[in-house]
Amino acid sequence: MIKQAVIMAGGLGSRFGNRTHAMPKGFIEIDGTAMVERSVRKLIAAGVEEIIIGTGHCSEYYDELAKKYPCIKTVRNDNYENTSSMGTLEVCAPFVRDSFFLLESDLLYDSIGLFVLDNDMRKNLILASGKTNSDDEVYLETDSSGVLCNVTKDKVSVKNLAGELVGISKITKSFLDKMVAFYERTRAENAKIDYETVFCRVAKEEPVFVRRIEYYAWTEIDDEAMLERAEKLIYPRIKENESLRDIRREVLLNPGPSTTTDSVKYAQVVADICPRELEFGNLMEEVSIGLTEVCADTKNYVTVMFGCSGTGADEAMISSCVPPEGKLLVVDNGSYGERLAKIAKIYNIDTDVFKSSTYEPIDLEALEKQMQSKKYTTFAVVYHETTTGLLNPLDKICPMAKKYGMTTLCDIVSAYGGMPIDLDKLDIDFATSTSNKHIGGMAGIGFVVCRFSELMKQKEWPMRNYYFNLYDQYQYFKKTKQTRFTPPVQTFYALRQAIIETKNETVEKRFERFSECWKIFVAGLKEIGLKMLVKEENQSRFITAVLFPENPKFSFNGLHDYARSFGFTIYPGKLGNIDTFRIANMGDIKPEEMRRFVVVLRDYMHSIGVC
Ligand code: PLP
Ligand code: MG
Ligand code: MG
């Protein structure tokens, strides 16, 4: 798995003349997107966590791009005018930790190339294509064992042609170190040496192979003629190839599992691996840290993961976090609060329930009175009641529970990753969520983010549970980097990708996207004349519960089937006494899709005479 990429982007792009006088070549747009930005998106989709861009000419363009994509780190080659790609690579080298993708900045390419390199066993690998007729070909020659032995523009000199250099490679750190060492030794004679020539020299010490894709759609763009050829011939081919791999779009408006990106779906397609291998342990460790970082500081919190749904995480938390003789207070203002109480009772935990309206805010005074009256050790509440879309004010509730000495357990299943959350600031000790809601992974991993000091208290407690024991799962993982029982292997790869995408979008921007979708939907409801269960000001913006219209022709199933035929899945309400359907803003939903859904909803309502 390749986690880093280096893009060499220091060059002047002088063959473009005026166009690149005050702009780097990588920023030339094709179909409205700068070449380099398109490349960045493809790298992120391929699972790259960090992109190091070696800059020079007009470096400020790249610094701006880095503000848009948190995964980008720019490193300036101050001597770009007197060096070449190798000089830019040299300044990037100190930031490379492991095997990485190395790319030129002026490339337009089919993303399949990244997959092919990553999926190949060989460690140092240059991507090549068949004949391009581009007029600027760089030919790669290999020896009888397939190792690179010559890089040249002179085709006549090549005996064993391996292909044409694309400008995308997969390289180990040790190979890079050798390249840099070679450059240091020879700089005085040739500071302007190209990186591909250095490849060839270092290949004598550590083999580098060539992977050829005969009909690969790609081009570099060095001048106006190449740009024209790219726009007319190559870009349409790339677009078509990539669209053939698009997965049919279904927009899930149910409150999780949520719509996922294709890159998350594809992240599951990996070589088989035994989860007891260290490589997989490292992946789970990174995922666990990434999950913590979404809502807490890793100095004080750790995330413990189980193969289960969100309810499993709730069960792990409730059955593990109440001390042996402890007493629990649970807020029930919807199905999920009710579920927390049910779990506690099944485990014979001494539990009181504070019942509250499913659609009105909690009466905080009454709750405080209840907290004062009994000696509770532990308090449990749901942050976002998915039943109705009611967001409970944890910023007030949890500090109150703390005031009375309680440990705070929160189900943040359907809030986590969708809005900025800081567990420590909210006074939350334990929080549950799952891989398939706002974070945007596949269903199958439930997790508890734990305040470390509170988790450690459980060390001496007798076990009330087995599979779901939080402390045991934590300490076994810490010791072995393994879960005690078989983890959902491929789901972890998808979750890793979902975390990368969450970090790049940022939780703040994600919340803005959901808010926009919500506003579009609420405006649509008003236009159609449908009513909501919860007042706008108390809504989370993640779920809107809509009251059934009073119309004999309305049926939930009718609406469901109609919406489904347009690629939208809707979900019924969960309240026993009030009929609602729920529309969620979760996962990879886009405002234009919500706009389309509003039209579908209006057309259905119109067809039964509601509007
Ligand atoms: N808690 C909340 C607040 C939820 O919204 C959900 C699911 O919608 C769950 C718990 C349970 O998650 P799962 O269905 O994955 O068990
Ligand atoms: Mg060229
Ligand atoms: Mg070039």
XYZ file of C-alpha atoms and ligand atoms in Angstrom:
629
model
C 0.000 0.000 0.000
C 1.504 3.292 -1.113
C 0.877 6.150 1.307
C 2.976 8.965 -0.084
C 3.482 10.599 -3.460
C 6.023 13.094 -4.698
C 5.139 15.400 -7.577
C 8.075 17.169 -9.184
C 6.760 20.578 -10.142
C 9.687 22.973 -10.035
C 10.154 23.498 -13.766
C 9.736 26.662 -15.807
C 7.577 25.092 -18.495
C 9.405 27.327 -20.947
C 8.154 25.513 -24.040
C 4.759 27.066 -23.397
C 6.072 30.611 -23.738
C 3.826 33.296 -22.297
C 1.193 30.989 -20.866
C 3.534 29.678 -18.185
C 5.468 32.874 -17.663
C 3.698 33.644 -14.404
C 2.103 30.246 -13.717
C 3.450 26.716 -13.304
C 2.702 24.305 -16.105
C 0.725 22.001 -13.807
C -1.934 24.681 -13.471
C -2.903 24.607 -17.115
C -6.547 23.541 -17.079
C -8.156 20.762 -18.997
C -11.939 20.588 -18.840
C -11.912 23.200 -16.082
C -9.454 21.500 -13.739
C -5.730 22.102 -13.411
C -3.679 19.075 -14.457
C -1.964 18.862 -11.113
C -5.195 19.159 -9.138
C -6.714 16.328 -11.126
C -3.618 14.281 -10.367
C -3.913 15.101 -6.647
C -7.525 13.867 -6.638
C -6.513 10.623 -8.319
C -3.759 10.067 -5.795
C -6.139 10.635 -2.879
C -8.647 8.241 -4.437
C -5.843 5.678 -4.752
C -5.275 5.805 -0.989
C -2.344 8.223 -0.820
C -2.283 10.051 2.510
C 0.399 12.628 1.832
C 1.425 14.360 -1.378
C 4.745 16.162 -1.354
C 5.017 18.686 -4.152
C 8.491 19.868 -5.056
C 8.005 23.427 -6.263
C 10.140 26.168 -7.810
C 8.777 28.395 -10.576
C 5.706 30.260 -9.220
C 5.657 28.077 -6.106
C 2.872 30.181 -4.559
C 0.350 28.444 -6.816
C 1.135 25.162 -5.130
C 1.051 26.730 -1.668
C -2.502 27.851 -2.468
C -3.434 24.360 -3.630
C -2.071 22.986 -0.344
C -4.633 25.108 1.518
C -7.404 23.335 -0.356
C -6.021 19.817 0.179
C -4.671 19.178 3.689
C -2.731 16.167 2.386
C -0.411 18.370 0.296
C 2.958 19.453 1.607
C 4.997 21.809 -0.566
C 8.804 21.881 -0.546
C 10.556 24.545 -2.577
C 13.605 23.866 -4.718
C 15.164 27.321 -4.400
C 17.708 26.460 -7.052
C 15.114 25.341 -9.611
C 16.538 27.493 -12.392
C 19.940 25.828 -12.233
C 18.817 22.276 -11.544
C 16.210 19.959 -13.004
C 13.713 17.319 -11.893
C 16.466 15.589 -9.897
C 17.185 18.791 -7.990
C 13.501 19.062 -7.085
C 13.344 15.416 -6.087
C 16.362 15.923 -3.852
C 14.648 18.606 -1.758
C 11.601 16.362 -1.341
C 13.600 13.291 -0.337
C 13.935 14.078 3.412
C 10.133 13.912 3.758
C 9.745 10.481 2.190
C 9.234 7.700 4.733
C 8.606 4.571 2.694
C 7.747 3.417 -0.826
C 6.052 6.197 -2.783
C 4.608 7.221 -6.133
C 6.830 9.601 -8.065
C 5.091 11.759 -10.663
C 5.739 14.579 -13.039
C 3.410 17.565 -12.697
C 2.457 17.958 -16.353
C 0.682 14.633 -16.730
C -2.787 13.652 -17.753
C -3.341 9.965 -17.033
C -5.861 7.205 -16.430
C -5.928 6.448 -12.686
C -5.651 2.722 -13.445
C -1.894 3.286 -13.742
C -1.640 3.923 -10.001
C -3.600 0.758 -9.258
C -1.373 -1.296 -11.537
C 1.842 -0.064 -9.908
C 0.495 -0.520 -6.379
C -0.778 -3.979 -7.184
C 2.567 -5.212 -8.612
C 4.874 -7.205 -6.297
C 8.027 -5.539 -7.653
C 9.303 -2.741 -5.473
C 10.855 -0.283 -7.946
C 8.726 0.089 -10.983
C 8.400 2.544 -13.829
C 5.142 2.812 -15.710
C 5.468 2.599 -19.479
C 3.085 2.547 -22.398
C 3.127 1.317 -25.958
C 3.577 3.694 -28.860
C 2.126 7.176 -28.280
C 3.370 9.100 -31.332
C 3.539 12.116 -29.072
C 6.689 13.488 -30.695
C 8.455 13.785 -27.356
C 8.890 10.115 -26.457
C 11.364 8.924 -23.855
C 12.205 5.273 -24.494
C 12.950 2.728 -21.791
C 15.253 -0.202 -22.444
C 15.548 -3.245 -20.201
C 18.144 -6.025 -20.012
C 17.396 -9.742 -20.261
C 16.100 -9.860 -16.660
C 13.718 -6.950 -17.193
C 15.839 -4.420 -15.323
C 16.038 -0.890 -16.669
C 19.332 -0.292 -18.450
C 18.787 2.681 -20.731
C 16.616 5.813 -20.854
C 16.852 7.738 -24.093
C 15.082 9.874 -26.668
C 17.046 8.149 -29.401
C 14.947 5.179 -30.454
C 17.523 3.865 -32.885
C 19.959 3.128 -30.053
C 17.435 0.940 -28.216
C 17.772 -2.825 -28.729
C 15.274 -4.137 -26.238
C 12.445 -1.606 -26.039
C 10.389 -1.926 -22.864
C 8.055 0.964 -23.604
C 7.696 4.728 -23.429
C 8.221 6.532 -20.134
C 4.935 7.829 -18.699
C 6.295 9.789 -15.755
C 4.699 7.771 -12.962
C 6.830 5.381 -10.909
C 6.770 3.443 -7.670
C 10.019 3.754 -5.777
C 11.367 2.563 -2.420
C 12.941 4.934 0.038
C 16.243 3.107 -0.238
C 16.224 3.568 -4.006
C 15.508 7.268 -3.537
C 18.375 7.571 -1.055
C 20.692 6.038 -3.651
C 19.426 8.491 -6.260
C 20.145 11.414 -3.954
C 23.589 10.027 -3.117
C 24.370 9.665 -6.818
C 23.245 13.237 -7.446
C 25.429 14.535 -4.637
C 28.453 12.775 -6.120
C 27.877 14.016 -9.669
C 26.217 17.393 -9.221
C 29.346 19.351 -10.051
C 29.442 17.816 -13.542
C 25.719 17.817 -14.267
C 23.354 19.641 -11.924
C 20.627 19.566 -14.576
C 20.423 15.795 -14.835
C 16.873 14.357 -15.206
C 15.505 12.016 -12.557
C 14.903 9.298 -15.167
C 18.570 9.291 -16.113
C 19.441 8.861 -12.438
C 16.963 5.937 -12.301
C 19.058 4.248 -14.899
C 22.343 4.777 -13.033
C 21.006 3.581 -9.692
C 19.359 0.546 -11.315
C 22.834 -1.001 -11.338
C 22.800 -1.034 -7.509
C 19.102 -1.777 -6.908
C 16.965 -3.129 -9.740
C 14.169 -1.036 -11.184
C 11.684 -2.695 -13.509
C 9.344 -1.472 -16.199
C 5.609 -2.176 -16.184
C 4.078 -1.640 -19.550
C 0.411 -1.033 -20.269
C 0.188 -1.263 -24.019
C -2.849 0.940 -24.661
C -2.499 3.202 -21.644
C -4.302 6.547 -21.990
C -1.917 9.270 -20.907
C 0.053 12.253 -22.085
C 2.409 14.806 -20.751
C 1.858 18.367 -21.819
C 4.958 20.342 -22.659
C 3.716 22.778 -25.299
C 0.643 24.103 -27.114
C 0.569 21.281 -29.644
C 0.597 18.681 -26.883
C -2.146 20.540 -25.064
C -4.335 20.500 -28.132
C -3.681 16.807 -28.668
C -4.458 16.164 -24.984
C -7.786 17.946 -25.170
C -8.883 16.410 -28.444
C -7.563 12.883 -28.222
C -6.272 11.817 -24.855
C -8.587 13.419 -22.323
C -11.761 11.967 -23.907
C -10.161 8.514 -23.851
C -9.201 8.828 -20.185
C -12.661 10.067 -19.305
C -14.316 7.181 -21.079
C -11.997 4.565 -19.573
C -12.555 5.890 -16.075
C -16.300 6.183 -16.498
C -16.429 2.503 -17.439
C -15.245 1.783 -13.897
C -17.849 4.057 -12.232
C -20.185 2.142 -9.982
C -23.899 2.680 -10.497
C -24.932 5.568 -8.288
C -27.518 4.895 -5.600
C -28.154 7.784 -3.229
C -28.983 6.484 0.226
C -31.181 8.937 2.080
C -31.678 6.392 4.871
C -29.780 7.198 8.076
C -26.865 4.874 7.388
C -25.314 2.820 5.962
C -24.609 5.911 3.927
C -23.679 6.551 0.308
C -19.974 5.863 -0.213
C -17.535 7.183 -2.781
C -16.339 4.827 -5.484
C -12.817 5.150 -4.101
C -14.021 3.779 -0.753
C -15.763 0.927 -2.560
C -12.660 0.137 -4.586
C -10.380 0.352 -1.535
C -11.796 -3.024 -0.503
C -10.384 -4.702 -3.576
C -7.019 -5.771 -2.230
C -4.859 -8.869 -2.166
C -5.917 -11.413 0.443
C -4.091 -10.981 3.715
C -4.103 -12.824 7.025
C -5.182 -10.299 9.657
C -2.469 -11.652 11.970
C 0.203 -10.212 9.655
C 2.000 -7.170 11.041
C 1.176 -5.262 7.862
C -2.505 -5.549 8.678
C -1.869 -4.766 12.354
C -0.199 -1.549 11.271
C -3.187 -0.711 9.102
C -5.604 -1.243 12.011
C -3.408 0.840 14.289
C -3.420 3.713 11.797
C -7.179 3.419 11.395
C -7.641 3.509 15.148
C -5.516 6.665 15.458
C -7.314 8.236 12.495
C -10.686 7.528 14.133
C -9.576 9.162 17.370
C -8.290 12.242 15.559
C -11.742 12.922 14.119
C -13.090 13.849 17.563
C -10.341 13.892 20.181
C -6.706 14.398 21.053
C -4.704 11.173 20.749
C -2.775 12.100 23.883
C -5.818 11.501 26.068
C -8.060 9.247 23.999
C -7.756 5.842 22.314
C -10.138 4.088 19.966
C -11.047 0.460 20.543
C -12.553 -1.309 17.519
C -14.748 -4.377 17.118
C -16.154 -6.211 14.146
C -19.799 -5.202 14.671
C -22.462 -2.625 13.898
C -23.053 0.566 15.881
C -25.229 -1.284 18.358
C -22.274 -3.581 19.058
C -20.185 -0.532 19.972
C -23.019 0.644 22.246
C -23.164 -2.796 23.841
C -19.385 -2.808 24.369
C -19.551 0.613 26.011
C -22.566 0.016 28.241
C -21.540 -3.482 29.332
C -17.892 -2.496 29.966
C -17.978 1.008 31.422
C -20.259 0.741 34.439
C -18.251 -0.314 37.544
C -19.213 -3.603 39.288
C -21.490 -2.032 41.900
C -22.250 1.012 39.765
C -25.521 2.686 38.957
C -26.416 4.040 35.539
C -28.652 6.898 34.458
C -29.768 6.783 30.816
C -31.585 9.497 28.888
C -34.264 8.028 26.633
C -35.689 10.452 24.089
C -35.789 8.161 21.105
C -35.162 4.575 19.988
C -31.415 4.734 20.473
C -31.575 6.025 24.039
C -34.160 3.342 24.724
C -31.753 0.796 23.247
C -28.936 1.868 25.595
C -31.233 1.291 28.559
C -32.309 -2.091 27.190
C -28.705 -3.238 26.853
C -27.949 -2.152 30.439
C -30.914 -4.101 31.746
C -29.944 -7.262 29.872
C -26.546 -7.076 31.596
C -28.342 -6.652 34.948
C -26.855 -3.207 35.445
C -28.683 -1.138 38.044
C -30.274 1.433 35.718
C -32.631 4.398 35.913
C -34.136 5.894 32.800
C -34.791 9.604 32.320
C -37.552 9.740 29.761
C -37.980 12.797 27.608
C -39.993 13.852 24.571
C -38.814 12.480 21.246
C -39.205 15.823 19.502
C -38.878 18.541 22.161
C -35.585 19.552 23.788
C -34.688 17.863 27.083
C -35.817 19.639 30.257
C -32.362 20.272 31.709
C -33.632 21.285 35.144
C -35.584 18.070 35.530
C -32.553 16.101 34.368
C -30.324 17.831 36.896
C -32.810 17.069 39.664
C -32.669 13.395 38.715
C -28.869 13.510 38.736
C -28.827 15.068 42.200
C -31.314 12.705 43.731
C -29.553 9.377 43.285
C -25.957 8.292 43.556
C -25.167 7.459 39.955
C -21.678 6.399 38.912
C -22.366 6.530 35.202
C -24.417 8.534 32.736
C -25.411 7.583 29.186
C -27.017 9.646 26.437
C -27.339 9.766 22.651
C -25.882 12.838 20.965
C -27.934 12.821 17.815
C -31.230 10.930 18.119
C -31.423 9.446 14.664
C -35.049 8.530 15.332
C -36.169 12.120 14.878
C -33.112 14.214 14.038
C -33.072 15.819 17.488
C -29.626 16.949 18.594
C -29.200 16.760 22.373
C -27.176 19.608 23.932
C -24.270 17.545 25.217
C -22.267 20.697 25.872
C -24.679 21.351 28.732
C -25.634 17.809 29.711
C -22.225 16.163 30.052
C -20.619 18.885 32.192
C -23.669 18.559 34.435
C -23.138 14.823 34.768
C -19.480 15.480 35.535
C -20.494 17.915 38.255
C -22.191 14.988 39.996
C -19.146 12.781 39.612
C -20.387 10.537 36.813
C -18.485 8.917 34.000
C -20.083 9.999 30.718
C -20.966 7.485 27.974
C -22.293 8.921 24.726
C -23.646 7.304 21.633
C -22.367 9.740 18.997
C -23.005 7.194 16.234
C -24.857 9.503 13.884
C -23.022 12.745 14.747
C -19.410 11.525 14.579
C -17.576 12.727 11.480
C -20.525 14.850 10.378
C -19.952 17.847 12.628
C -16.973 19.131 14.587
C -16.811 17.294 17.932
C -14.228 17.620 20.695
C -14.851 14.919 23.284
C -12.699 16.522 25.940
C -14.414 19.898 25.574
C -17.805 18.199 25.804
C -16.716 16.270 28.929
C -17.302 12.912 27.237
C -15.348 9.919 28.547
C -16.554 7.235 26.137
C -18.161 7.694 22.733
C -19.421 5.138 20.209
C -19.728 5.227 16.472
C -19.512 3.072 13.391
C -17.663 2.839 10.106
C -20.646 3.438 7.860
C -22.309 6.672 8.908
C -20.773 10.154 8.432
C -17.243 8.830 8.222
C -18.286 7.179 4.960
C -16.816 3.681 5.182
C -18.515 0.308 4.793
C -20.677 -1.250 7.508
C -18.928 -3.662 9.864
C -16.684 -1.831 12.331
C -18.072 -0.441 15.576
C -15.744 1.520 17.818
C -15.526 3.267 21.160
C -13.350 6.348 21.562
C -12.204 6.169 25.192
C -10.633 8.629 27.568
C -7.497 6.687 28.371
C -7.491 7.396 32.112
C -11.095 6.159 32.413
C -10.429 3.046 30.333
C -7.511 2.135 32.602
C -9.866 2.024 35.594
C -11.505 -1.050 34.042
C -8.327 -3.085 34.341
C -9.240 -4.618 37.682
C -12.981 -4.942 37.104
C -14.424 -8.445 36.691
C -15.594 -9.050 33.124
C -19.320 -8.669 32.598
C -18.992 -9.519 28.884
C -16.674 -11.445 26.604
C -16.518 -10.483 22.900
C -17.347 -6.880 23.765
C -14.958 -6.353 26.667
C -13.441 -2.938 26.057
C -10.367 -3.219 28.244
C -9.457 -6.720 27.054
C -9.827 -5.697 23.403
C -7.695 -2.627 24.077
C -4.853 -4.358 25.911
C -4.680 -7.289 23.466
C -4.464 -4.885 20.543
C -1.826 -2.784 22.272
C 0.307 -5.858 22.872
C -0.171 -7.610 19.527
C -1.642 -5.124 17.010
C -4.339 -7.726 16.547
C -7.986 -7.861 17.486
C -8.832 -10.835 19.697
C -11.200 -12.223 17.068
C -11.291 -12.095 13.278
C -11.714 -8.501 12.096
C -13.658 -7.545 8.953
C -10.476 -7.302 6.887
C -11.608 -5.557 3.707
C -13.861 -3.214 5.678
C -10.719 -1.874 7.354
C -9.201 -0.968 3.989
C -12.384 0.882 3.098
C -12.386 2.663 6.453
C -8.794 3.750 5.937
C -9.822 5.329 2.638
C -12.883 6.934 4.241
C -10.666 8.541 6.892
C -8.317 9.904 4.213
C -11.285 11.419 2.404
C -12.751 12.844 5.623
C -9.454 14.526 6.471
C -9.203 16.011 3.000
C -12.730 17.332 2.965
C -12.460 18.281 6.681
C -15.335 17.712 9.090
C -16.148 21.439 9.067
C -16.673 21.467 5.295
C -18.592 18.215 5.476
C -20.989 19.793 7.935
C -21.381 22.734 5.552
C -22.189 20.324 2.725
C -24.819 18.551 4.840
C -26.241 21.899 5.935
C -26.596 22.940 2.332
C -28.393 19.694 1.486
C -30.623 20.141 4.502
C -31.546 23.699 3.532
C -32.430 22.565 0.014
C -34.623 19.817 1.437
C -36.385 21.990 4.013
C -37.091 24.659 1.382
C -38.490 21.889 -0.850
C -40.757 20.596 1.931
C -42.163 24.067 2.488
C -42.859 24.472 -1.190
C -44.607 21.111 -1.367
C -46.474 21.813 1.864
C -45.165 18.931 3.987
C -44.589 19.319 7.731
C -41.588 18.355 9.846
C -41.716 16.613 13.226
C -38.960 18.588 14.940
C -38.689 22.384 14.911
C -35.976 23.605 12.562
C -33.892 25.132 15.356
C -33.678 21.811 17.196
C -32.717 19.779 14.142
C -29.276 18.334 13.661
C -29.434 18.880 9.873
C -28.471 15.207 9.465
C -31.989 13.825 9.600
C -35.308 15.364 8.819
C -38.386 13.491 9.990
C -41.320 14.379 7.770
C -44.926 13.831 8.852
C -47.041 11.773 6.464
C -49.424 14.038 4.543
C -53.054 13.632 5.464
C -54.040 12.178 2.152
C -55.634 8.760 1.701
C -53.605 8.100 -1.431
C -50.287 8.516 0.341
C -48.393 5.347 1.144
C -44.827 5.149 2.351
C -44.166 2.168 0.118
C -45.544 4.016 -2.884
C -43.183 6.925 -2.258
C -40.293 4.572 -1.504
C -40.702 2.633 -4.739
C -41.145 5.773 -6.796
C -37.995 7.375 -5.309
C -36.031 4.151 -5.674
C -36.782 4.065 -9.387
C -34.834 7.355 -9.581
C -31.912 6.025 -7.533
C -32.951 7.427 -4.127
C -33.549 5.228 -1.098
C -35.740 6.624 1.695
C -36.497 5.241 5.124
C -39.561 5.034 7.361
C -39.738 6.666 10.806
C -39.167 4.750 14.004
C -41.701 6.358 16.299
C -44.511 4.111 17.468
C -47.213 6.778 17.632
C -46.436 9.286 14.875
C -46.131 8.389 11.185
C -43.028 9.876 9.610
C -40.487 9.164 6.934
C -36.891 10.253 7.367
C -34.435 11.856 4.989
C -30.792 11.765 5.996
C -27.850 13.905 4.966
C -25.050 11.499 5.456
C -22.066 10.172 3.568
C -21.232 11.174 0.016
C -24.446 13.053 -0.732
C -24.173 16.138 -2.937
C -26.402 19.260 -2.972
C -27.349 18.699 -6.618
C -28.576 15.217 -5.681
C -30.756 16.668 -2.929
C -32.154 19.111 -5.484
C -33.033 16.207 -7.753
C -34.653 14.346 -4.875
C -36.857 17.333 -4.048
C -38.154 17.201 -7.625
C -38.857 13.472 -7.285
C -40.688 14.051 -3.989
C -42.718 16.914 -5.455
C -43.669 14.878 -8.510
C -44.848 12.002 -6.326
C -46.888 14.296 -4.061
C -48.325 15.986 -7.111
C -49.343 12.630 -8.559
C -51.445 11.843 -5.465
C -52.885 15.338 -5.287
C -50.946 16.666 -2.296
C -49.614 19.662 -4.147
N -27.092 4.729 17.681
C -27.565 5.638 16.828
C -27.722 7.044 17.295
C -27.915 5.254 15.535
O -28.375 6.158 14.671
C -27.757 3.918 15.137
C -28.143 3.484 13.777
O -28.808 4.169 13.041
C -27.252 3.007 16.071
C -26.934 3.446 17.325
C -27.112 1.568 15.748
O -26.256 1.325 14.716
P -26.348 -0.059 13.923
O -27.634 -0.036 13.157
O -25.140 -0.001 13.072
O -26.315 -1.149 14.927
Mg 8.629 15.870 -22.296
Mg 7.202 17.171 -19.338
